[in-house]
Every structure is written in structure tokens, then in C-alpha cells.
């Protein structure tokens, strides 16, 4: 990026932050309208109930603030990459997010899409995307290289559902006969379910409550005041022993 581009980007961060809600809602609405397949990976429950995390756009703004010294955000990048890997986010999806984010910035700032300002933001976004794509690639490779490990989604069957004081404990086992990556209690997995009322899937992260050979266990608690997209409620109300879910490989919480 040129020094002028860096200045342009930095000078617009405060006003974008001020309009964070507008930026985020415009961004998600635009992206999910144009790319409805992404409804299968973004959390629609928090969108519908108004609890949509502003995290994604917020992280781009935070990065732009520190664009001259991106190492400031190293911890955040590690955290985001882990979440993305748990959701099987792919490098080619970055251009979709980028395009929609840049259009949203142009809309919120009321500047033409074909302008020096948006071109500068494009460079900033590409820089951050490249960092994330590389960290995520390393994580996918590391997971695939471990015994019983895998990258992306793997089919599991619900082997048991038991009542405990903490909630319903689900035990899941892979439907294939391959080895299963040994996990530690406290690590997290994403579990993807079919939404009964729509032709859609939704993922949710669960912390592993126990690890035994060839199976994972996690506790599911009902969520009050949530929408039909709440994965815990779908699991509790619509899934039984023998049903299948897809699961991503365990990752450490920190
Ligand atoms: C430079 C680009 C990106 C940045 C800075 C970014 C940042 C973030 C952050 C900060 C979070 C929240 C992490 C947490 O839970 O604490 C997040 C979550 C997430 N990101 Fe990204 N992200 C980027 C690109 C992408 C792309 C390309 C996709 C795929 C289309 C994606 C999909 C998701 C999803 C599905 C979540 C979980 C949030 C939800 O369930 O609604 N992100 N991202």
C-alpha cells in the first residue's frame, strides 16, 4: 500500500466505527442475498434475533487502525483463524466477503465504489485476507497430518444422548472406520445440523466435555428466546440416537 492509501484508510476508520451497526447489517444483508449458500455457515440465529456479532467487520476496522503494525493483532488473527478453520472457511470465500464489505463501506461512507478511497480499502482488506488465508492453510495442514485428524467436515453418528445435571450429553462417533483424532476436554468442535424448517444447515461450536477413544462428548443446553436456527434447540428437539451430524476437528480454545 502507498502512504496515501494508508492515510485514506486510517482517516475513515472512526466514521465507519461510528456507523458500525449500519455497516454490519448492510454487509450481512448484501452478502447473504447475493450468496445465499453462505447462510449454511453464518449463524442465522444471531442475525434474526438481532444479536448478530459485529465481529467480522469490527476486526477489519481494527486491522485498518493498526495497518502499519499488523503484529499488534497477532492474537486476534490466531483466534479468528481458529474459528474459521472450525467452520471450514476456504480461501476463495475471501473475495466474496471482500467485495461485499467494500460495497458496504462505499454505501456507509457515501462514496462511489470506483474511487481512490475504496481502492485503498481493497488493498487493506487483501492484506488482512492474505494473512488469515496463510494461517488457516497451516492449520488445515496440521489437522490433516495428525493421526485421525481431518480438515473440514466429517460425518458422525449420535451414539448416545444422556441426561446430566449440566444438560443433555451427546456422544458422537465417526461413521467411517478411520482413526479419530484424540481430543482433550475443553477443546471445541463445530457441529453442523439440518434446520428442520428450512433447506439449510447451521453450525455451532461445542466444548468437549469428555474424550474417549473413537468418540467425542459434549453437553447441550436449551436456548431460550432463540429462533428456529438455534443449533442446541434443534439437536435437543429434532435429533435422536442414530441420526447423523457433521463435525469439524477439535481445536484448542486458546
Ligand atoms: C479479512 C477477512 C475476515 C475477517 C477479518 C474475519 C473476522 C472474523 C471474526 C473476528 C469473527 C468472530 C470470531 C469469534 O467468534 O470470536 C469471524 C467469524 C466468522 N467468520 Fe470471518 N472474517 C473474515 C473472513 C471470512 C470469510 C471469507 C468467511 C467465509 C465466508 C468468514 C466466515 C465467518 C463465519 C461463518 C464466522 C462465525 C460467525 C457466525 O457464525 O456468524 N469470515 N470472522
Short mmCIF file of C-alpha atoms and ligand atoms in Angstrom, two decimals:
data_model
loop_
_atom_site.label_atom_id
_atom_site.label_comp_id
_atom_site.label_asym_id
_atom_site.label_seq_id
_atom_site.Cartn_x
_atom_site.Cartn_y
_atom_site.Cartn_z
CA UNK A 1 0.00 0.00 0.00
CA UNK A 2 1.16 3.54 -0.67
CA UNK A 3 1.46 6.01 2.24
CA UNK A 4 -1.50 7.91 0.73
CA UNK A 5 -3.63 4.76 0.72
CA UNK A 6 -2.72 4.05 4.34
CA UNK A 7 -3.73 7.61 5.29
CA UNK A 8 -7.02 7.33 3.38
CA UNK A 9 -7.93 4.09 5.10
CA UNK A 10 -6.95 5.28 8.56
CA UNK A 11 -8.82 8.56 8.21
CA UNK A 12 -12.12 6.75 7.55
CA UNK A 13 -11.90 4.19 10.36
CA UNK A 14 -13.52 6.47 13.02
CA UNK A 15 -16.62 7.25 10.96
CA UNK A 16 -17.02 3.59 9.96
CA UNK A 17 -16.74 2.59 13.60
CA UNK A 18 -19.39 5.13 14.49
CA UNK A 19 -21.70 3.55 11.95
CA UNK A 20 -20.71 0.01 12.91
CA UNK A 21 -24.29 -1.28 13.15
CA UNK A 22 -25.23 0.14 9.74
CA UNK A 23 -22.03 -1.23 8.22
CA UNK A 24 -22.56 -4.70 9.65
CA UNK A 25 -26.25 -5.01 8.83
CA UNK A 26 -25.78 -3.69 5.30
CA UNK A 27 -22.83 -6.05 4.82
CA UNK A 28 -24.61 -9.22 6.01
CA UNK A 29 -27.83 -8.42 4.18
CA UNK A 30 -26.00 -7.77 0.91
CA UNK A 31 -23.71 -10.78 1.21
CA UNK A 32 -26.40 -13.30 2.20
CA UNK A 33 -28.72 -12.02 -0.56
CA UNK A 34 -26.03 -12.35 -3.21
CA UNK A 35 -24.58 -15.58 -1.88
CA UNK A 36 -27.43 -17.46 -0.19
CA UNK A 37 -25.22 -20.58 0.13
CA UNK A 38 -23.35 -18.73 2.90
CA UNK A 39 -26.50 -18.99 5.02
CA UNK A 40 -25.26 -22.50 5.72
CA UNK A 41 -22.19 -21.25 7.57
CA UNK A 42 -23.08 -17.91 9.13
CA UNK A 43 -25.10 -18.05 12.30
CA UNK A 44 -28.64 -17.09 11.30
CA UNK A 45 -29.92 -17.37 14.84
CA UNK A 46 -27.92 -14.36 15.95
CA UNK A 47 -28.86 -12.47 12.76
CA UNK A 48 -32.59 -12.97 13.26
CA UNK A 49 -32.61 -12.27 16.97
CA UNK A 50 -30.61 -9.08 16.49
CA UNK A 51 -27.60 -10.47 18.30
CA UNK A 52 -25.52 -10.51 15.15
CA UNK A 53 -21.92 -10.18 16.26
CA UNK A 54 -20.20 -7.22 14.69
CA UNK A 55 -17.02 -9.21 14.90
CA UNK A 56 -16.12 -9.65 11.24
CA UNK A 57 -16.43 -6.02 10.13
CA UNK A 58 -15.08 -4.89 13.50
CA UNK A 59 -11.94 -6.95 13.01
CA UNK A 60 -11.36 -5.43 9.59
CA UNK A 61 -11.66 -1.93 11.10
CA UNK A 62 -9.32 -2.85 13.97
CA UNK A 63 -6.81 -4.15 11.48
CA UNK A 64 -7.06 -0.97 9.41
CA UNK A 65 -6.38 1.09 12.53
CA UNK A 66 -3.11 -0.77 13.04
CA UNK A 67 -2.29 -1.22 9.40
CA UNK A 68 1.30 -0.02 9.81
CA UNK A 69 1.91 -2.54 12.56
CA UNK A 70 -0.26 -5.61 11.99
CA UNK A 71 1.64 -7.65 14.59
CA UNK A 72 -0.47 -5.79 17.18
CA UNK A 73 -3.31 -8.01 16.01
CA UNK A 74 -1.44 -11.32 16.04
CA UNK A 75 -3.54 -12.71 18.89
CA UNK A 76 -6.79 -11.71 17.20
CA UNK A 77 -5.63 -13.31 13.96
CA UNK A 78 -4.91 -16.60 15.72
CA UNK A 79 -8.38 -16.52 17.31
CA UNK A 80 -10.20 -15.70 14.05
CA UNK A 81 -8.25 -18.33 12.10
CA UNK A 82 -9.18 -21.00 14.62
CA UNK A 83 -12.85 -20.08 14.38
CA UNK A 84 -12.66 -20.08 10.57
CA UNK A 85 -10.90 -23.46 10.44
CA UNK A 86 -13.53 -24.89 12.74
CA UNK A 87 -16.11 -23.70 10.18
CA UNK A 88 -14.16 -24.91 7.13
CA UNK A 89 -13.81 -21.39 5.69
CA UNK A 90 -11.99 -21.54 2.35
CA UNK A 91 -9.57 -19.13 0.68
CA UNK A 92 -11.88 -18.50 -2.29
CA UNK A 93 -14.61 -17.20 0.02
CA UNK A 94 -12.45 -14.20 0.95
CA UNK A 95 -13.23 -12.47 -2.32
CA UNK A 96 -16.97 -12.76 -1.65
CA UNK A 97 -16.62 -11.24 1.82
CA UNK A 98 -14.23 -8.59 0.46
CA UNK A 99 -16.49 -7.48 -2.36
CA UNK A 100 -19.49 -7.15 -0.08
CA UNK A 101 -17.54 -5.40 2.63
CA UNK A 102 -16.12 -2.87 0.17
CA UNK A 103 -19.59 -2.16 -1.24
CA UNK A 104 -20.85 -1.70 2.32
CA UNK A 105 -18.03 0.72 3.13
CA UNK A 106 -18.82 2.66 -0.04
CA UNK A 107 -22.51 2.76 0.93
CA UNK A 108 -21.94 3.81 4.55
CA UNK A 109 -19.38 6.47 3.65
CA UNK A 110 -21.46 7.53 0.65
CA UNK A 111 -18.51 7.44 -1.73
CA UNK A 112 -18.51 5.86 -5.22
CA UNK A 113 -17.35 2.26 -5.44
CA UNK A 114 -14.91 3.30 -8.19
CA UNK A 115 -12.89 5.71 -6.06
CA UNK A 116 -9.39 6.01 -4.60
CA UNK A 117 -10.81 5.50 -1.15
CA UNK A 118 -12.42 2.14 -1.92
CA UNK A 119 -9.30 1.09 -3.87
CA UNK A 120 -7.26 1.83 -0.72
CA UNK A 121 -9.69 -0.19 1.43
CA UNK A 122 -9.43 -3.02 -1.07
CA UNK A 123 -5.66 -3.14 -0.56
CA UNK A 124 -6.11 -3.13 3.22
CA UNK A 125 -8.64 -5.96 3.04
CA UNK A 126 -6.45 -8.02 0.71
CA UNK A 127 -3.51 -7.64 3.07
CA UNK A 128 -5.53 -8.95 6.03
CA UNK A 129 -7.15 -11.70 3.96
CA UNK A 130 -3.75 -12.95 2.86
CA UNK A 131 -2.53 -13.18 6.45
CA UNK A 132 -5.65 -15.12 7.52
CA UNK A 133 -5.61 -17.42 4.49
CA UNK A 134 -1.99 -18.40 5.23
CA UNK A 135 -2.56 -19.05 8.93
CA UNK A 136 -5.68 -21.07 8.11
CA UNK A 137 -3.86 -23.11 5.47
CA UNK A 138 -1.22 -24.09 8.05
CA UNK A 139 -3.93 -25.13 10.50
CA UNK A 140 -5.77 -27.27 7.92
CA UNK A 141 -2.49 -28.96 7.02
CA UNK A 142 -1.59 -29.57 10.66
CA UNK A 143 -5.01 -31.12 11.37
CA UNK A 144 -4.84 -33.40 8.32
CA UNK A 145 -1.32 -34.54 9.24
CA UNK A 146 -2.32 -35.82 12.70
CA UNK A 147 -3.38 -39.43 13.27
CA UNK A 148 -7.17 -39.48 13.00
CA UNK A 149 -7.23 -35.81 12.09
CA UNK A 150 -9.11 -34.18 9.23
CA UNK A 151 -9.73 -30.80 7.65
CA UNK A 152 -13.29 -29.60 7.09
CA UNK A 153 -16.37 -31.66 7.88
CA UNK A 154 -16.63 -35.35 8.76
CA UNK A 155 -19.80 -37.38 9.22
CA UNK A 156 -20.60 -38.58 12.74
CA UNK A 157 -23.47 -40.56 14.23
CA UNK A 158 -25.13 -39.78 17.54
CA UNK A 159 -24.30 -42.84 19.65
CA UNK A 160 -25.95 -41.75 22.92
CA UNK A 161 -27.93 -38.91 24.49
CA UNK A 162 -27.91 -38.90 28.29
CA UNK A 163 -29.35 -36.53 30.89
CA UNK A 164 -26.81 -34.92 33.19
CA UNK A 165 -27.04 -32.06 35.69
CA UNK A 166 -25.39 -29.79 33.14
CA UNK A 167 -27.72 -30.70 30.24
CA UNK A 168 -28.11 -33.47 27.64
CA UNK A 169 -24.80 -35.16 26.96
CA UNK A 170 -24.35 -36.16 23.32
CA UNK A 171 -21.85 -38.87 22.39
CA UNK A 172 -20.87 -38.88 18.71
CA UNK A 173 -18.79 -41.35 16.71
CA UNK A 174 -17.50 -41.14 13.14
CA UNK A 175 -19.50 -43.13 10.59
CA UNK A 176 -16.27 -44.19 8.87
CA UNK A 177 -13.85 -46.74 10.27
CA UNK A 178 -10.80 -44.46 10.21
CA UNK A 179 -8.92 -43.45 13.35
CA UNK A 180 -10.26 -40.50 15.35
CA UNK A 181 -8.03 -37.65 16.48
CA UNK A 182 -7.57 -37.84 20.27
CA UNK A 183 -9.01 -34.72 21.87
CA UNK A 184 -8.66 -33.06 25.25
CA UNK A 185 -11.54 -31.96 27.46
CA UNK A 186 -12.11 -28.26 26.90
CA UNK A 187 -11.25 -28.28 23.22
CA UNK A 188 -14.05 -27.28 20.88
CA UNK A 189 -15.65 -28.69 17.76
CA UNK A 190 -18.24 -27.32 15.34
CA UNK A 191 -21.33 -29.46 14.85
CA UNK A 192 -23.48 -28.87 11.78
CA UNK A 193 -27.17 -29.83 11.74
CA UNK A 194 -30.04 -29.62 9.27
CA UNK A 195 -32.55 -26.89 10.11
CA UNK A 196 -35.91 -28.75 10.09
CA UNK A 197 -37.96 -25.78 8.89
CA UNK A 198 -35.64 -24.73 6.03
CA UNK A 199 -33.45 -26.24 3.36
CA UNK A 200 -30.39 -25.11 5.31
CA UNK A 201 -27.67 -26.33 7.63
CA UNK A 202 -26.30 -24.45 10.63
CA UNK A 203 -23.08 -24.92 12.59
CA UNK A 204 -22.45 -24.30 16.27
CA UNK A 205 -19.38 -24.67 18.48
CA UNK A 206 -19.46 -27.01 21.45
CA UNK A 207 -16.81 -27.58 24.10
CA UNK A 208 -15.82 -31.21 24.53
CA UNK A 209 -16.84 -32.44 27.98
CA UNK A 210 -15.01 -35.71 27.76
CA UNK A 211 -12.80 -37.59 25.39
CA UNK A 212 -12.62 -41.31 24.99
CA UNK A 213 -11.26 -43.40 22.17
CA UNK A 214 -13.19 -43.13 18.90
CA UNK A 215 -15.83 -40.75 20.26
CA UNK A 216 -16.46 -37.18 21.38
CA UNK A 217 -18.89 -35.93 24.00
CA UNK A 218 -20.43 -32.51 24.51
CA UNK A 219 -23.26 -31.14 26.63
CA UNK A 220 -26.20 -29.36 25.00
CA UNK A 221 -28.40 -26.93 26.91
CA UNK A 222 -31.67 -25.45 25.62
CA UNK A 223 -31.51 -21.82 24.49
CA UNK A 224 -34.43 -19.60 25.48
CA UNK A 225 -35.68 -16.77 23.25
CA UNK A 226 -33.79 -18.07 20.24
CA UNK A 227 -35.02 -18.63 16.71
CA UNK A 228 -35.63 -21.82 14.76
CA UNK A 229 -31.93 -21.64 13.78
CA UNK A 230 -30.66 -22.38 17.30
CA UNK A 231 -28.45 -25.45 16.89
CA UNK A 232 -28.69 -26.55 20.55
CA UNK A 233 -32.52 -26.43 20.34
CA UNK A 234 -32.52 -28.30 17.01
CA UNK A 235 -30.28 -31.01 18.48
CA UNK A 236 -32.45 -31.34 21.59
CA UNK A 237 -35.82 -31.29 19.80
CA UNK A 238 -35.17 -33.00 16.49
CA UNK A 239 -32.14 -35.28 16.76
CA UNK A 240 -32.08 -38.81 18.17
CA UNK A 241 -29.60 -41.63 18.64
CA UNK A 242 -28.63 -42.96 15.21
CA UNK A 243 -29.04 -39.59 13.47
CA UNK A 244 -26.08 -38.05 11.67
CA UNK A 245 -24.36 -34.70 12.03
CA UNK A 246 -21.17 -33.32 10.54
CA UNK A 247 -18.32 -32.34 12.80
CA UNK A 248 -15.08 -30.40 12.41
CA UNK A 249 -11.85 -31.49 14.10
CA UNK A 250 -11.22 -30.41 17.72
CA UNK A 251 -9.21 -27.26 18.27
CA UNK A 252 -7.85 -25.83 21.50
CA UNK A 253 -9.92 -22.98 22.91
CA UNK A 254 -6.85 -20.79 23.34
C1 LIG B 1 -10.38 -10.47 6.30
C2 LIG B 1 -11.48 -11.16 6.36
C3 LIG B 1 -12.16 -11.65 7.61
C4 LIG B 1 -12.08 -11.18 8.89
C5 LIG B 1 -11.26 -10.04 9.44
C6 LIG B 1 -12.94 -12.02 9.70
C7 LIG B 1 -13.13 -11.88 11.05
C8 LIG B 1 -13.95 -12.66 11.83
C9 LIG B 1 -14.14 -12.52 13.26
C10 LIG B 1 -13.47 -11.50 14.14
C11 LIG B 1 -15.02 -13.47 13.64
C12 LIG B 1 -15.54 -13.74 15.05
C13 LIG B 1 -14.68 -14.75 15.76
C14 LIG B 1 -15.31 -15.10 17.10
O1 LIG B 1 -16.25 -15.87 17.13
O2 LIG B 1 -14.86 -14.59 18.11
C15 LIG B 1 -15.39 -14.20 12.47
C16 LIG B 1 -16.30 -15.23 12.47
C17 LIG B 1 -16.76 -15.82 11.33
N1 LIG B 1 -16.29 -15.65 10.06
FE1 LIG B 1 -14.83 -14.39 9.48
N2 LIG B 1 -13.53 -12.96 8.89
C18 LIG B 1 -13.08 -12.76 7.61
C19 LIG B 1 -13.40 -13.51 6.50
C20 LIG B 1 -14.34 -14.51 6.49
C21 LIG B 1 -14.72 -15.26 5.32
C22 LIG B 1 -14.09 -15.14 3.95
C23 LIG B 1 -15.72 -16.11 5.69
C24 LIG B 1 -16.46 -17.09 4.83
C25 LIG B 1 -17.41 -16.75 4.03
C26 LIG B 1 -15.95 -15.89 7.11
C27 LIG B 1 -16.88 -16.55 7.87
C28 LIG B 1 -17.03 -16.42 9.22
C29 LIG B 1 -18.05 -17.14 9.99
C30 LIG B 1 -19.08 -18.10 9.42
C31 LIG B 1 -17.87 -16.76 11.31
C32 LIG B 1 -18.69 -17.19 12.51
C33 LIG B 1 -19.70 -16.12 12.81
C34 LIG B 1 -21.10 -16.61 12.68
O3 LIG B 1 -21.36 -17.77 12.98
O4 LIG B 1 -21.98 -15.84 12.29
N3 LIG B 1 -15.10 -14.92 7.55
N4 LIG B 1 -14.72 -13.72 11.38
#
